[in-house]
Amino acid sequence: MGDLSEDLERCLCDCACDEARAAKARCSCEEGRVREAKRVLLSERQRLLDELHANQRGIDAIDHMLHRVSCECVPRRASANSGEGASHE
């Protein structure tokens, strides 16, 4: 395993963090500025959570529409057949 500052930078890069912010966190860690390194980590964590929640809302909306389509959409063939049957009676 690498040294902490390298692992920190790698972690942030893997999370699609801006390279400049990842380098800033690494530098802060190397210089012993723990609060600054943690601040970068926490802000990136929040960014990822915001993306996750936005994606979850999209998934929920699609699930809702899938349910509505299953319940409310009548196949054309079935509605056409019922219309023909009604006219013969």
Short mmCIF file of N, CA and C in Angstrom, two decimals:
data_model
loop_
_atom_site.label_atom_id
_atom_site.label_comp_id
_atom_site.label_asym_id
_atom_site.label_seq_id
_atom_site.Cartn_x
_atom_site.Cartn_y
_atom_site.Cartn_z
N MET A 1 0.84 -1.17 0.00
CA MET A 1 0.00 0.00 0.00
C MET A 1 0.90 1.24 0.00
N GLY A 2 0.41 2.28 -0.67
CA GLY A 2 1.20 3.49 -0.79
C GLY A 2 1.15 4.32 0.47
N ASP A 3 1.81 5.42 0.41
CA ASP A 3 1.79 6.30 1.57
C ASP A 3 0.45 7.05 1.59
N LEU A 4 0.07 7.56 2.74
CA LEU A 4 -1.25 8.14 2.96
C LEU A 4 -1.57 9.25 1.96
N SER A 5 -0.65 10.15 1.72
CA SER A 5 -0.92 11.27 0.81
C SER A 5 -1.17 10.78 -0.62
N GLU A 6 -0.42 9.77 -1.06
CA GLU A 6 -0.64 9.20 -2.39
C GLU A 6 -1.99 8.48 -2.45
N ASP A 7 -2.31 7.75 -1.40
CA ASP A 7 -3.60 7.04 -1.36
C ASP A 7 -4.76 8.03 -1.36
N LEU A 8 -4.59 9.12 -0.66
CA LEU A 8 -5.62 10.16 -0.61
C LEU A 8 -5.85 10.74 -2.00
N GLU A 9 -4.79 11.08 -2.67
CA GLU A 9 -4.92 11.65 -4.02
C GLU A 9 -5.53 10.62 -4.97
N ARG A 10 -5.09 9.38 -4.90
CA ARG A 10 -5.62 8.33 -5.76
C ARG A 10 -7.11 8.12 -5.52
N CYS A 11 -7.50 8.10 -4.25
CA CYS A 11 -8.91 7.93 -3.88
C CYS A 11 -9.76 9.03 -4.51
N LEU A 12 -9.31 10.27 -4.37
CA LEU A 12 -10.07 11.39 -4.91
C LEU A 12 -10.13 11.35 -6.43
N CYS A 13 -9.03 10.98 -7.06
CA CYS A 13 -9.04 10.87 -8.52
C CYS A 13 -9.98 9.77 -8.98
N ASP A 14 -10.01 8.66 -8.26
CA ASP A 14 -10.91 7.55 -8.59
C ASP A 14 -12.38 7.96 -8.46
N CYS A 15 -12.64 8.95 -7.63
CA CYS A 15 -14.01 9.44 -7.41
C CYS A 15 -14.35 10.59 -8.35
N ALA A 16 -13.54 10.79 -9.37
CA ALA A 16 -13.75 11.85 -10.36
C ALA A 16 -13.64 13.25 -9.74
N CYS A 17 -12.80 13.36 -8.74
CA CYS A 17 -12.52 14.67 -8.15
C CYS A 17 -11.61 15.43 -9.09
N ASP A 18 -11.77 16.73 -9.11
CA ASP A 18 -10.91 17.60 -9.90
C ASP A 18 -9.45 17.35 -9.49
N GLU A 19 -8.56 17.25 -10.46
CA GLU A 19 -7.15 16.94 -10.17
C GLU A 19 -6.51 17.97 -9.27
N ALA A 20 -6.86 19.23 -9.45
CA ALA A 20 -6.28 20.29 -8.62
C ALA A 20 -6.68 20.12 -7.16
N ARG A 21 -7.95 19.77 -6.91
CA ARG A 21 -8.42 19.56 -5.53
C ARG A 21 -7.76 18.32 -4.93
N ALA A 22 -7.59 17.27 -5.74
CA ALA A 22 -6.92 16.06 -5.25
C ALA A 22 -5.47 16.37 -4.87
N ALA A 23 -4.80 17.15 -5.70
CA ALA A 23 -3.41 17.54 -5.40
C ALA A 23 -3.35 18.42 -4.15
N LYS A 24 -4.34 19.30 -3.99
CA LYS A 24 -4.39 20.16 -2.81
C LYS A 24 -4.55 19.30 -1.55
N ALA A 25 -5.40 18.29 -1.60
CA ALA A 25 -5.59 17.40 -0.45
C ALA A 25 -4.31 16.64 -0.15
N ARG A 26 -3.64 16.18 -1.20
CA ARG A 26 -2.38 15.46 -1.00
C ARG A 26 -1.35 16.37 -0.33
N CYS A 27 -1.21 17.57 -0.84
CA CYS A 27 -0.26 18.55 -0.30
C CYS A 27 -0.60 18.85 1.16
N SER A 28 -1.87 19.05 1.45
CA SER A 28 -2.30 19.32 2.82
C SER A 28 -1.94 18.16 3.75
N CYS A 29 -2.13 16.96 3.26
CA CYS A 29 -1.80 15.77 4.06
C CYS A 29 -0.29 15.70 4.32
N GLU A 30 0.48 15.93 3.27
CA GLU A 30 1.94 15.89 3.41
C GLU A 30 2.45 16.94 4.39
N GLU A 31 1.78 18.09 4.43
CA GLU A 31 2.20 19.18 5.31
C GLU A 31 1.56 19.10 6.69
N GLY A 32 0.78 18.05 6.93
CA GLY A 32 0.17 17.86 8.23
C GLY A 32 -1.06 18.72 8.49
N ARG A 33 -1.62 19.30 7.44
CA ARG A 33 -2.83 20.10 7.60
C ARG A 33 -4.05 19.18 7.46
N VAL A 34 -4.32 18.50 8.55
CA VAL A 34 -5.37 17.48 8.58
C VAL A 34 -6.73 18.07 8.27
N ARG A 35 -7.03 19.21 8.88
CA ARG A 35 -8.36 19.82 8.68
C ARG A 35 -8.62 20.11 7.20
N GLU A 36 -7.61 20.64 6.51
CA GLU A 36 -7.78 20.96 5.09
C GLU A 36 -7.98 19.70 4.27
N ALA A 37 -7.21 18.66 4.55
CA ALA A 37 -7.36 17.39 3.82
C ALA A 37 -8.75 16.81 4.06
N LYS A 38 -9.20 16.85 5.31
CA LYS A 38 -10.53 16.34 5.63
C LYS A 38 -11.62 17.18 4.98
N ARG A 39 -11.41 18.47 4.89
CA ARG A 39 -12.39 19.36 4.25
C ARG A 39 -12.58 18.98 2.78
N VAL A 40 -11.47 18.69 2.09
CA VAL A 40 -11.58 18.28 0.69
C VAL A 40 -12.32 16.95 0.60
N LEU A 41 -11.96 16.00 1.45
CA LEU A 41 -12.64 14.70 1.44
C LEU A 41 -14.14 14.84 1.71
N LEU A 42 -14.47 15.65 2.70
CA LEU A 42 -15.89 15.81 3.05
C LEU A 42 -16.67 16.52 1.94
N SER A 43 -16.06 17.49 1.30
CA SER A 43 -16.77 18.19 0.23
C SER A 43 -16.98 17.27 -0.98
N GLU A 44 -16.00 16.42 -1.27
CA GLU A 44 -16.15 15.47 -2.36
C GLU A 44 -17.18 14.39 -2.01
N ARG A 45 -17.21 14.01 -0.76
CA ARG A 45 -18.22 13.05 -0.30
C ARG A 45 -19.61 13.64 -0.50
N GLN A 46 -19.78 14.91 -0.15
CA GLN A 46 -21.07 15.58 -0.32
C GLN A 46 -21.46 15.67 -1.79
N ARG A 47 -20.48 15.98 -2.63
CA ARG A 47 -20.74 16.06 -4.08
C ARG A 47 -21.24 14.72 -4.59
N LEU A 48 -20.59 13.64 -4.18
CA LEU A 48 -21.00 12.30 -4.61
C LEU A 48 -22.39 11.95 -4.08
N LEU A 49 -22.68 12.33 -2.84
CA LEU A 49 -24.01 12.08 -2.28
C LEU A 49 -25.08 12.85 -3.04
N ASP A 50 -24.78 14.09 -3.40
CA ASP A 50 -25.74 14.89 -4.18
C ASP A 50 -26.02 14.23 -5.52
N GLU A 51 -24.97 13.72 -6.18
CA GLU A 51 -25.15 13.01 -7.45
C GLU A 51 -25.98 11.74 -7.24
N LEU A 52 -25.68 11.02 -6.18
CA LEU A 52 -26.41 9.79 -5.87
C LEU A 52 -27.89 10.08 -5.67
N HIS A 53 -28.19 11.11 -4.90
CA HIS A 53 -29.59 11.45 -4.63
C HIS A 53 -30.30 11.90 -5.90
N ALA A 54 -29.63 12.66 -6.74
CA ALA A 54 -30.23 13.09 -8.00
C ALA A 54 -30.51 11.87 -8.88
N ASN A 55 -29.57 10.95 -8.94
CA ASN A 55 -29.77 9.73 -9.72
C ASN A 55 -30.90 8.89 -9.13
N GLN A 56 -30.99 8.83 -7.81
CA GLN A 56 -32.06 8.06 -7.17
C GLN A 56 -33.42 8.65 -7.49
N ARG A 57 -33.51 9.99 -7.51
CA ARG A 57 -34.78 10.62 -7.87
C ARG A 57 -35.17 10.25 -9.30
N GLY A 58 -34.19 10.22 -10.20
CA GLY A 58 -34.46 9.82 -11.58
C GLY A 58 -34.93 8.38 -11.67
N ILE A 59 -34.30 7.49 -10.93
CA ILE A 59 -34.69 6.08 -10.91
C ILE A 59 -36.10 5.94 -10.34
N ASP A 60 -36.40 6.67 -9.26
CA ASP A 60 -37.74 6.63 -8.67
C ASP A 60 -38.80 7.10 -9.67
N ALA A 61 -38.50 8.16 -10.40
CA ALA A 61 -39.45 8.68 -11.39
C ALA A 61 -39.69 7.66 -12.49
N ILE A 62 -38.62 7.01 -12.96
CA ILE A 62 -38.77 5.98 -13.99
C ILE A 62 -39.57 4.80 -13.46
N ASP A 63 -39.29 4.36 -12.24
CA ASP A 63 -40.06 3.26 -11.64
C ASP A 63 -41.53 3.61 -11.56
N HIS A 64 -41.84 4.85 -11.18
CA HIS A 64 -43.23 5.30 -11.09
C HIS A 64 -43.90 5.24 -12.47
N MET A 65 -43.18 5.72 -13.49
CA MET A 65 -43.75 5.69 -14.84
C MET A 65 -43.91 4.27 -15.35
N LEU A 66 -42.98 3.39 -15.03
CA LEU A 66 -43.12 1.98 -15.43
C LEU A 66 -44.38 1.38 -14.81
N HIS A 67 -44.63 1.70 -13.55
CA HIS A 67 -45.82 1.21 -12.88
C HIS A 67 -47.08 1.77 -13.54
N ARG A 68 -47.08 3.07 -13.81
CA ARG A 68 -48.26 3.68 -14.46
C ARG A 68 -48.50 3.11 -15.83
N VAL A 69 -47.43 2.91 -16.60
CA VAL A 69 -47.58 2.35 -17.95
C VAL A 69 -48.17 0.94 -17.85
N SER A 70 -47.70 0.16 -16.90
CA SER A 70 -48.22 -1.20 -16.73
C SER A 70 -49.70 -1.20 -16.35
N CYS A 71 -50.11 -0.23 -15.54
CA CYS A 71 -51.50 -0.18 -15.06
C CYS A 71 -52.44 0.52 -16.02
N GLU A 72 -51.97 1.56 -16.68
CA GLU A 72 -52.88 2.43 -17.43
C GLU A 72 -52.86 2.24 -18.94
N CYS A 73 -51.80 1.72 -19.49
CA CYS A 73 -51.73 1.56 -20.94
C CYS A 73 -52.45 0.28 -21.35
N VAL A 74 -53.40 0.42 -22.25
CA VAL A 74 -54.13 -0.74 -22.77
C VAL A 74 -53.55 -1.04 -24.14
N PRO A 75 -53.17 -2.29 -24.38
CA PRO A 75 -52.63 -2.63 -25.70
C PRO A 75 -53.65 -2.29 -26.79
N ARG A 76 -53.19 -1.79 -27.92
CA ARG A 76 -54.08 -1.39 -29.02
C ARG A 76 -54.90 -2.55 -29.53
N ARG A 77 -54.32 -3.70 -29.63
CA ARG A 77 -55.04 -4.86 -30.16
C ARG A 77 -56.22 -5.20 -29.25
N ALA A 78 -56.01 -5.17 -27.94
CA ALA A 78 -57.08 -5.50 -27.00
C ALA A 78 -58.19 -4.46 -27.07
N SER A 79 -57.84 -3.17 -27.17
CA SER A 79 -58.88 -2.14 -27.22
C SER A 79 -59.61 -2.19 -28.56
N ALA A 80 -58.92 -2.52 -29.64
CA ALA A 80 -59.57 -2.64 -30.95
C ALA A 80 -60.53 -3.83 -30.97
N ASN A 81 -60.13 -4.95 -30.37
CA ASN A 81 -60.99 -6.13 -30.32
C ASN A 81 -62.23 -5.88 -29.49
N SER A 82 -62.09 -5.18 -28.37
CA SER A 82 -63.24 -4.91 -27.52
C SER A 82 -64.19 -3.97 -28.24
N GLY A 83 -63.68 -3.07 -29.05
CA GLY A 83 -64.52 -2.16 -29.81
C GLY A 83 -65.28 -2.88 -30.89
N GLU A 84 -64.65 -3.85 -31.55
CA GLU A 84 -65.32 -4.63 -32.58
C GLU A 84 -66.40 -5.51 -31.99
N GLY A 85 -66.09 -6.09 -30.83
CA GLY A 85 -67.06 -6.98 -30.18
C GLY A 85 -68.29 -6.21 -29.75
N ALA A 86 -68.13 -4.99 -29.32
CA ALA A 86 -69.25 -4.19 -28.87
C ALA A 86 -70.17 -3.82 -30.03
N SER A 87 -69.60 -3.63 -31.22
CA SER A 87 -70.44 -3.23 -32.34
C SER A 87 -71.25 -4.40 -32.89
N HIS A 88 -70.83 -5.65 -32.65
CA HIS A 88 -71.54 -6.83 -33.13
C HIS A 88 -72.69 -7.17 -32.22
N GLU A 89 -72.70 -6.70 -31.01
CA GLU A 89 -73.75 -7.11 -30.08
C GLU A 89 -74.96 -6.29 -30.19
#
